[in-house]
PDB file of C-alpha atoms in Angstrom:
ATOM      1  CA  MET X  23       0.000   0.000   0.000  1.00  0.00           C
ATOM      2  CA  THR X  24       1.445   3.362  -0.944  1.00  0.00           C
ATOM      3  CA  GLU X  25       1.701   6.135   1.613  1.00  0.00           C
ATOM      4  CA  ALA X  26      -1.214   8.565   1.745  1.00  0.00           C
ATOM      5  CA  LEU X  27      -0.359  11.731  -0.198  1.00  0.00           C
ATOM      6  CA  ILE X  28      -3.126  13.696   1.550  1.00  0.00           C
ATOM      7  CA  LYS X  29      -4.419  13.132   5.086  1.00  0.00           C
ATOM      8  CA  VAL X  30      -7.593  14.767   6.388  1.00  0.00           C
ATOM      9  CA  GLU X  31      -8.133  14.278  10.127  1.00  0.00           C
ATOM     10  CA  ASN X  32     -11.272  15.328  12.034  1.00  0.00           C
ATOM     11  CA  VAL X  33     -11.829  18.430   9.915  1.00  0.00           C
ATOM     12  CA  HIS X  34     -14.652  20.861  10.679  1.00  0.00           C
ATOM     13  CA  LYS X  35     -15.680  23.955   8.736  1.00  0.00           C
ATOM     14  CA  ARG X  36     -18.492  26.363   9.582  1.00  0.00           C
ATOM     15  CA  PHE X  37     -19.919  29.328   7.713  1.00  0.00           C
ATOM     16  CA  GLY X  38     -21.701  31.190  10.483  1.00  0.00           C
ATOM     17  CA  THR X  39     -24.155  28.719  12.000  1.00  0.00           C
ATOM     18  CA  HIS X  40     -23.922  26.387   8.986  1.00  0.00           C
ATOM     19  CA  HIS X  41     -21.699  23.379   9.788  1.00  0.00           C
ATOM     20  CA  VAL X  42     -20.424  22.619   6.279  1.00  0.00           C
ATOM     21  CA  LEU X  43     -17.834  19.954   7.142  1.00  0.00           C
ATOM     22  CA  CYS X  44     -18.563  17.789  10.182  1.00  0.00           C
ATOM     23  CA  ASN X  45     -15.609  15.813  11.527  1.00  0.00           C
ATOM     24  CA  VAL X  46     -14.365  14.656   8.104  1.00  0.00           C
ATOM     25  CA  SER X  47     -11.473  12.168   8.072  1.00  0.00           C
ATOM     26  CA  THR X  48     -10.081  10.472   4.972  1.00  0.00           C
ATOM     27  CA  GLU X  49      -6.882   9.818   3.026  1.00  0.00           C
ATOM     28  CA  PHE X  50      -5.971  10.134  -0.646  1.00  0.00           C
ATOM     29  CA  MET X  51      -3.259   7.874  -2.065  1.00  0.00           C
ATOM     30  CA  ALA X  52      -0.690   8.881  -4.676  1.00  0.00           C
ATOM     31  CA  GLY X  53      -1.844   8.004  -8.190  1.00  0.00           C
ATOM     32  CA  GLN X  54      -5.462   7.549  -7.109  1.00  0.00           C
ATOM     33  CA  VAL X  55      -8.416   9.179  -8.879  1.00  0.00           C
ATOM     34  CA  THR X  56     -11.178  10.112  -6.432  1.00  0.00           C
ATOM     35  CA  VAL X  57     -14.516  11.479  -7.612  1.00  0.00           C
ATOM     36  CA  ILE X  58     -16.576  13.319  -4.992  1.00  0.00           C
ATOM     37  CA  VAL X  59     -20.323  13.541  -5.588  1.00  0.00           C
ATOM     38  CA  GLY X  60     -23.335  14.717  -3.634  1.00  0.00           C
ATOM     39  CA  ALA X  61     -26.141  17.240  -3.634  1.00  0.00           C
ATOM     40  CA  SER X  62     -25.464  20.971  -3.787  1.00  0.00           C
ATOM     41  CA  GLY X  63     -24.366  22.302  -0.403  1.00  0.00           C
ATOM     42  CA  SER X  64     -23.243  18.893   0.894  1.00  0.00           C
ATOM     43  CA  GLY X  65     -19.684  20.116   1.538  1.00  0.00           C
ATOM     44  CA  LYS X  66     -17.810  18.497  -1.345  1.00  0.00           C
ATOM     45  CA  SER X  67     -16.407  21.700  -2.912  1.00  0.00           C
ATOM     46  CA  THR X  68     -15.612  23.093   0.540  1.00  0.00           C
ATOM     47  CA  LEU X  69     -13.489  20.022   1.305  1.00  0.00           C
ATOM     48  CA  LEU X  70     -11.652  20.472  -1.991  1.00  0.00           C
ATOM     49  CA  ARG X  71     -10.955  24.128  -1.211  1.00  0.00           C
ATOM     50  CA  THR X  72      -9.606  23.349   2.263  1.00  0.00           C
ATOM     51  CA  LEU X  73      -6.971  21.070   0.726  1.00  0.00           C
ATOM     52  CA  ASN X  74      -5.090  24.037  -0.767  1.00  0.00           C
ATOM     53  CA  ARG X  75      -6.141  26.611   1.843  1.00  0.00           C
ATOM     54  CA  LEU X  76      -8.606  28.499  -0.339  1.00  0.00           C
ATOM     55  CA  GLU X  77     -10.845  27.891   2.678  1.00  0.00           C
ATOM     56  CA  ARG X  78      -9.519  27.700   6.225  1.00  0.00           C
ATOM     57  CA  HIS X  79     -10.716  24.707   8.220  1.00  0.00           C
ATOM     58  CA  ASP X  80     -11.853  25.544  11.764  1.00  0.00           C
ATOM     59  CA  GLU X  81     -10.724  22.348  13.480  1.00  0.00           C
ATOM     60  CA  GLY X  82      -8.741  19.252  12.603  1.00  0.00           C
ATOM     61  CA  ARG X  83      -5.604  18.727  10.566  1.00  0.00           C
ATOM     62  CA  ILE X  84      -4.817  18.445   6.858  1.00  0.00           C
ATOM     63  CA  THR X  85      -1.417  17.450   5.435  1.00  0.00           C
ATOM     64  CA  VAL X  86      -0.472  17.297   1.750  1.00  0.00           C
ATOM     65  CA  ASP X  87       2.716  15.364   0.972  1.00  0.00           C
ATOM     66  CA  GLY X  88       3.846  15.994   4.549  1.00  0.00           C
ATOM     67  CA  ILE X  89       3.104  19.749   4.408  1.00  0.00           C
ATOM     68  CA  GLU X  90       0.689  20.922   7.086  1.00  0.00           C
ATOM     69  CA  VAL X  91      -2.087  23.060   5.563  1.00  0.00           C
ATOM     70  CA  ASN X  92      -2.043  26.268   7.598  1.00  0.00           C
ATOM     71  CA  ASP X  93      -1.344  29.999   7.251  1.00  0.00           C
ATOM     72  CA  ASP X  94       2.440  29.778   7.522  1.00  0.00           C
ATOM     73  CA  HIS X  95       3.798  31.504   4.409  1.00  0.00           C
ATOM     74  CA  LYS X  96       6.491  28.916   3.747  1.00  0.00           C
ATOM     75  CA  SER X  97       4.002  26.078   4.082  1.00  0.00           C
ATOM     76  CA  LEU X  98       1.524  27.882   1.818  1.00  0.00           C
ATOM     77  CA  ASP X  99       4.145  28.477  -0.885  1.00  0.00           C
ATOM     78  CA  ALA X 100       5.194  24.825  -0.753  1.00  0.00           C
ATOM     79  CA  LEU X 101       1.565  23.691  -0.775  1.00  0.00           C
ATOM     80  CA  ARG X 102       0.609  25.773  -3.803  1.00  0.00           C
ATOM     81  CA  GLN X 103       3.479  24.225  -5.754  1.00  0.00           C
ATOM     82  CA  GLU X 104       2.270  20.726  -4.887  1.00  0.00           C
ATOM     83  CA  VAL X 105      -1.439  21.251  -5.615  1.00  0.00           C
ATOM     84  CA  GLY X 106      -2.921  22.341  -8.947  1.00  0.00           C
ATOM     85  CA  MET X 107      -6.563  23.430  -9.132  1.00  0.00           C
ATOM     86  CA  VAL X 108      -9.075  23.810 -11.943  1.00  0.00           C
ATOM     87  CA  PHE X 109     -12.282  25.720 -11.222  1.00  0.00           C
ATOM     88  CA  GLN X 110     -15.771  25.899 -12.782  1.00  0.00           C
ATOM     89  CA  GLN X 111     -14.886  29.292 -14.239  1.00  0.00           C
ATOM     90  CA  PHE X 112     -11.625  29.190 -16.120  1.00  0.00           C
ATOM     91  CA  ASN X 113     -10.045  32.159 -14.279  1.00  0.00           C
ATOM     92  CA  LEU X 114      -7.585  32.867 -17.090  1.00  0.00           C
ATOM     93  CA  PHE X 115      -5.976  36.306 -17.257  1.00  0.00           C
ATOM     94  CA  ALA X 116      -7.869  38.014 -20.075  1.00  0.00           C
ATOM     95  CA  HIS X 117      -5.028  40.432 -20.916  1.00  0.00           C
ATOM     96  CA  LEU X 118      -2.442  37.647 -21.364  1.00  0.00           C
ATOM     97  CA  THR X 119      -2.024  35.208 -24.236  1.00  0.00           C
ATOM     98  CA  VAL X 120      -2.546  31.500 -23.655  1.00  0.00           C
ATOM     99  CA  LEU X 121       1.237  31.013 -23.539  1.00  0.00           C
ATOM    100  CA  ASP X 122       1.721  33.817 -21.000  1.00  0.00           C
ATOM    101  CA  ASN X 123      -1.134  32.472 -18.848  1.00  0.00           C
ATOM    102  CA  ILE X 124       0.650  29.118 -18.633  1.00  0.00           C
ATOM    103  CA  THR X 125       4.197  30.421 -18.098  1.00  0.00           C
ATOM    104  CA  LEU X 126       3.437  33.098 -15.490  1.00  0.00           C
ATOM    105  CA  ALA X 127       3.411  30.912 -12.347  1.00  0.00           C
ATOM    106  CA  PRO X 128       6.427  28.699 -13.223  1.00  0.00           C
ATOM    107  CA  ARG X 129       8.516  31.786 -13.957  1.00  0.00           C
ATOM    108  CA  ARG X 130       7.468  33.577 -10.777  1.00  0.00           C
ATOM    109  CA  ALA X 131       7.088  30.754  -8.252  1.00  0.00           C
ATOM    110  CA  ARG X 132       9.567  28.210  -9.599  1.00  0.00           C
ATOM    111  CA  LYS X 133      11.982  30.838 -11.012  1.00  0.00           C
ATOM    112  CA  MET X 134      11.992  29.027 -14.353  1.00  0.00           C
ATOM    113  CA  SER X 135      13.588  30.818 -17.305  1.00  0.00           C
ATOM    114  CA  ARG X 136      11.225  32.154 -19.981  1.00  0.00           C
ATOM    115  CA  LYS X 137      12.712  29.732 -22.504  1.00  0.00           C
ATOM    116  CA  ASP X 138      12.204  26.661 -20.277  1.00  0.00           C
ATOM    117  CA  ALA X 139       8.739  27.804 -19.180  1.00  0.00           C
ATOM    118  CA  GLU X 140       7.637  28.324 -22.791  1.00  0.00           C
ATOM    119  CA  ALA X 141       9.036  24.943 -23.872  1.00  0.00           C
ATOM    120  CA  ARG X 142       7.087  23.270 -21.045  1.00  0.00           C
ATOM    121  CA  ALA X 143       3.954  25.283 -21.900  1.00  0.00           C
ATOM    122  CA  MET X 144       4.082  24.228 -25.553  1.00  0.00           C
ATOM    123  CA  GLU X 145       4.499  20.603 -24.511  1.00  0.00           C
ATOM    124  CA  LEU X 146       1.401  20.936 -22.282  1.00  0.00           C
ATOM    125  CA  LEU X 147      -0.573  22.683 -25.023  1.00  0.00           C
ATOM    126  CA  ARG X 148       0.241  19.776 -27.349  1.00  0.00           C
ATOM    127  CA  ARG X 149      -0.987  17.428 -24.642  1.00  0.00           C
ATOM    128  CA  VAL X 150      -4.355  19.214 -24.414  1.00  0.00           C
ATOM    129  CA  GLY X 151      -4.577  19.656 -28.208  1.00  0.00           C
ATOM    130  CA  LEU X 152      -4.160  23.445 -28.308  1.00  0.00           C
ATOM    131  CA  GLU X 153      -0.624  24.136 -29.526  1.00  0.00           C
ATOM    132  CA  ASP X 154      -1.964  26.198 -32.455  1.00  0.00           C
ATOM    133  CA  HIS X 155      -3.684  28.568 -30.003  1.00  0.00           C
ATOM    134  CA  ALA X 156      -0.623  29.561 -27.938  1.00  0.00           C
ATOM    135  CA  HIS X 157      -0.605  33.196 -29.048  1.00  0.00           C
ATOM    136  CA  LYS X 158      -4.342  33.822 -28.804  1.00  0.00           C
ATOM    137  CA  HIS X 159      -6.075  35.595 -25.921  1.00  0.00           C
ATOM    138  CA  PRO X 160      -8.724  33.718 -23.899  1.00  0.00           C
ATOM    139  CA  PHE X 161     -11.656  35.620 -25.453  1.00  0.00           C
ATOM    140  CA  ALA X 162     -10.779  34.052 -28.823  1.00  0.00           C
ATOM    141  CA  LEU X 163     -11.291  30.535 -27.451  1.00  0.00           C
ATOM    142  CA  SER X 164     -14.394  28.463 -26.751  1.00  0.00           C
ATOM    143  CA  GLY X 165     -15.267  27.556 -23.165  1.00  0.00           C
ATOM    144  CA  GLY X 166     -13.936  24.029 -23.631  1.00  0.00           C
ATOM    145  CA  GLN X 167     -10.668  25.357 -25.024  1.00  0.00           C
ATOM    146  CA  GLN X 168     -10.326  27.821 -22.136  1.00  0.00           C
ATOM    147  CA  GLN X 169     -10.835  25.026 -19.619  1.00  0.00           C
ATOM    148  CA  ARG X 170      -8.179  22.919 -21.343  1.00  0.00           C
ATOM    149  CA  VAL X 171      -5.800  25.910 -21.108  1.00  0.00           C
ATOM    150  CA  ALA X 172      -6.677  26.159 -17.394  1.00  0.00           C
ATOM    151  CA  ILE X 173      -5.715  22.485 -16.971  1.00  0.00           C
ATOM    152  CA  ALA X 174      -2.419  23.072 -18.820  1.00  0.00           C
ATOM    153  CA  ARG X 175      -1.753  26.115 -16.622  1.00  0.00           C
ATOM    154  CA  ALA X 176      -2.261  24.065 -13.442  1.00  0.00           C
ATOM    155  CA  LEU X 177      -0.001  21.289 -14.789  1.00  0.00           C
ATOM    156  CA  ALA X 178       2.760  23.791 -15.606  1.00  0.00           C
ATOM    157  CA  MET X 179       3.655  23.952 -11.912  1.00  0.00           C
ATOM    158  CA  GLN X 180       4.284  20.175 -11.991  1.00  0.00           C
ATOM    159  CA  PRO X 181       1.955  19.504  -9.042  1.00  0.00           C
ATOM    160  CA  ARG X 182       1.745  16.204  -7.181  1.00  0.00           C
ATOM    161  CA  VAL X 183      -2.054  16.390  -7.081  1.00  0.00           C
ATOM    162  CA  MET X 184      -4.742  18.026  -9.236  1.00  0.00           C
ATOM    163  CA  LEU X 185      -8.046  19.249  -7.793  1.00  0.00           C
ATOM    164  CA  PHE X 186     -11.019  19.775 -10.117  1.00  0.00           C
ATOM    165  CA  ASP X 187     -14.066  21.678  -8.835  1.00  0.00           C
ATOM    166  CA  GLU X 188     -16.947  20.895 -11.226  1.00  0.00           C
ATOM    167  CA  PRO X 189     -14.699  21.602 -14.240  1.00  0.00           C
ATOM    168  CA  THR X 190     -17.424  21.001 -16.845  1.00  0.00           C
ATOM    169  CA  SER X 191     -20.442  22.627 -15.178  1.00  0.00           C
ATOM    170  CA  ALA X 192     -19.993  26.003 -16.920  1.00  0.00           C
ATOM    171  CA  LEU X 193     -19.556  24.429 -20.362  1.00  0.00           C
ATOM    172  CA  ASP X 194     -21.980  23.884 -23.203  1.00  0.00           C
ATOM    173  CA  PRO X 195     -22.766  20.149 -23.491  1.00  0.00           C
ATOM    174  CA  GLU X 196     -20.807  19.718 -26.743  1.00  0.00           C
ATOM    175  CA  MET X 197     -17.640  21.012 -25.030  1.00  0.00           C
ATOM    176  CA  VAL X 198     -17.805  18.734 -22.014  1.00  0.00           C
ATOM    177  CA  LYS X 199     -16.303  15.719 -23.793  1.00  0.00           C
ATOM    178  CA  GLU X 200     -13.123  17.515 -24.869  1.00  0.00           C
ATOM    179  CA  VAL X 201     -12.371  18.503 -21.265  1.00  0.00           C
ATOM    180  CA  LEU X 202     -13.217  15.062 -19.866  1.00  0.00           C
ATOM    181  CA  ASP X 203     -10.968  13.463 -22.511  1.00  0.00           C
ATOM    182  CA  VAL X 204      -8.014  15.535 -21.261  1.00  0.00           C
ATOM    183  CA  MET X 205      -8.853  14.504 -17.686  1.00  0.00           C
ATOM    184  CA  ARG X 206      -9.028  10.840 -18.744  1.00  0.00           C
ATOM    185  CA  GLN X 207      -5.540  11.126 -20.280  1.00  0.00           C
ATOM    186  CA  LEU X 208      -4.282  12.744 -17.098  1.00  0.00           C
ATOM    187  CA  ALA X 209      -5.737   9.947 -14.963  1.00  0.00           C
ATOM    188  CA  SER X 210      -4.167   7.272 -17.174  1.00  0.00           C
ATOM    189  CA  SER X 211      -0.775   8.993 -16.790  1.00  0.00           C
ATOM    190  CA  GLY X 212      -0.908   8.294 -13.041  1.00  0.00           C
ATOM    191  CA  MET X 213      -1.734  11.792 -11.773  1.00  0.00           C
ATOM    192  CA  THR X 214      -3.335  11.960  -8.330  1.00  0.00           C
ATOM    193  CA  MET X 215      -6.725  13.581  -8.956  1.00  0.00           C
ATOM    194  CA  ILE X 216      -9.629  14.649  -6.742  1.00  0.00           C
ATOM    195  CA  VAL X 217     -12.637  15.611  -8.827  1.00  0.00           C
ATOM    196  CA  VAL X 218     -15.930  17.154  -7.707  1.00  0.00           C
ATOM    197  CA  THR X 219     -18.329  16.530 -10.587  1.00  0.00           C
ATOM    198  CA  HIS X 220     -21.826  15.529 -11.673  1.00  0.00           C
ATOM    199  CA  GLU X 221     -20.407  13.609 -14.665  1.00  0.00           C
ATOM    200  CA  MET X 222     -21.415  10.110 -13.628  1.00  0.00           C
ATOM    201  CA  GLY X 223     -20.009   8.465 -16.764  1.00  0.00           C
ATOM    202  CA  PHE X 224     -16.575   9.860 -15.894  1.00  0.00           C
ATOM    203  CA  ALA X 225     -16.929   8.667 -12.294  1.00  0.00           C
ATOM    204  CA  ARG X 226     -17.947   5.174 -13.381  1.00  0.00           C
ATOM    205  CA  GLU X 227     -15.188   4.844 -15.977  1.00  0.00           C
ATOM    206  CA  VAL X 228     -12.175   6.702 -14.550  1.00  0.00           C
ATOM    207  CA  ALA X 229     -12.462   6.865 -10.745  1.00  0.00           C
ATOM    208  CA  ASP X 230     -10.671   4.462  -8.430  1.00  0.00           C
ATOM    209  CA  ARG X 231     -13.126   5.477  -5.706  1.00  0.00           C
ATOM    210  CA  VAL X 232     -16.348   7.445  -5.425  1.00  0.00           C
ATOM    211  CA  MET X 233     -16.991   9.467  -2.279  1.00  0.00           C
ATOM    212  CA  PHE X 234     -20.568  10.547  -1.571  1.00  0.00           C
ATOM    213  CA  PHE X 235     -20.998  13.645   0.591  1.00  0.00           C
ATOM    214  CA  ASP X 236     -24.187  14.229   2.549  1.00  0.00           C
ATOM    215  CA  GLN X 237     -24.751  17.072   5.012  1.00  0.00           C
ATOM    216  CA  GLY X 238     -21.057  17.735   5.563  1.00  0.00           C
ATOM    217  CA  GLN X 239     -20.012  14.126   6.039  1.00  0.00           C
ATOM    218  CA  ILE X 240     -18.692  11.269   3.928  1.00  0.00           C
ATOM    219  CA  ALA X 241     -21.737   9.004   3.743  1.00  0.00           C
ATOM    220  CA  PHE X 242     -20.180   6.453   1.363  1.00  0.00           C
ATOM    221  CA  ASP X 243     -16.671   5.781   0.034  1.00  0.00           C
ATOM    222  CA  ALA X 244     -16.077   2.809  -2.242  1.00  0.00           C
ATOM    223  CA  PRO X 245     -15.021   1.757  -5.763  1.00  0.00           C
ATOM    224  CA  PRO X 246     -17.397   2.905  -8.539  1.00  0.00           C
ATOM    225  CA  ALA X 247     -18.839  -0.580  -9.099  1.00  0.00           C
ATOM    226  CA  GLN X 248     -20.132  -0.573  -5.517  1.00  0.00           C
ATOM    227  CA  PHE X 249     -21.393   2.999  -5.675  1.00  0.00           C
ATOM    228  CA  PHE X 250     -23.339   2.438  -8.877  1.00  0.00           C
ATOM    229  CA  SER X 251     -24.747  -0.940  -7.846  1.00  0.00           C
ATOM    230  CA  ASN X 252     -28.445  -1.157  -7.056  1.00  0.00           C
ATOM    231  CA  GLY X 253     -28.008  -2.486  -3.550  1.00  0.00           C
ATOM    232  CA  HIS X 254     -27.925   0.838  -1.702  1.00  0.00           C
ATOM    233  CA  THR X 255     -29.644   0.933   1.655  1.00  0.00           C
ATOM    234  CA  ASN X 256     -28.927   4.669   2.028  1.00  0.00           C
ATOM    235  CA  PRO X 257     -32.051   6.448   0.696  1.00  0.00           C
ATOM    236  CA  ARG X 258     -30.070   9.682   0.043  1.00  0.00           C
ATOM    237  CA  ILE X 259     -27.703   7.858  -2.313  1.00  0.00           C
ATOM    238  CA  LYS X 260     -30.619   6.135  -4.048  1.00  0.00           C
ATOM    239  CA  ALA X 261     -32.389   9.468  -4.535  1.00  0.00           C
ATOM    240  CA  PHE X 262     -29.182  11.124  -5.756  1.00  0.00           C
ATOM    241  CA  LEU X 263     -28.448   8.375  -8.296  1.00  0.00           C
ATOM    242  CA  ASN X 264     -32.058   8.359  -9.545  1.00  0.00           C
ATOM    243  CA  ARG X 265     -31.799  12.107 -10.098  1.00  0.00           C
ATOM    244  CA  VAL X 266     -28.380  12.309 -11.799  1.00  0.00           C
ATOM    245  CA  VAL X 267     -28.398   9.073 -13.802  1.00  0.00           C
ATOM    246  CA  GLN X 268     -31.706  10.017 -15.448  1.00  0.00           C
ATOM    247  CA  HIS X 269     -30.199  13.276 -16.764  1.00  0.00           C
TER     248      HIS X 269
END
């Protein structure tokens, strides 16, 4: 058994009186693809955001590759180099070209030379099928293309783990497949991935485990075959699957 890359121990998070994460404990192994599902407001995106300190957890402990997730500047800098994140909205810098969007962080945070950063960026753009678009600005690209650039940008920092927060939910249906195809390739390359999504086909086909969140807690955590089987005794999971699988 490989060592856990990420450890989450007794984590709580509250927004005012709303207890969003309730004593959550779990581990994520290197090379594992985890898909997190659940109803809106169940805490799944909040958990994802606590892993790279976009949200502070109130209690408990999180470590990523041995780095404690806290407000210490050195720890934060180290953490952000280990963890790449792709959001619903692509969050690209509108005033920069695709190439400059991808090279900015490696040059600043990893002190990479422009030449090396651009060579790496072009390699990543080839990987996501966008090398011909390197000198365009984001507004000239479709939503699916922008999201693929966002994935390349996150990969440019050579992270140990990639977090995806509903990466296809802002896309037109015909663009979803091109983004999921890039994520499939990434999974097959051995990247550690934690994906919050409603794409059940992706979960069934690509995930090593499916984690179901309900009211701030992990209500179910098992391989996809078990999650998608019909033998669920948990009525919330049954209701969730009936709702999403019909769409």
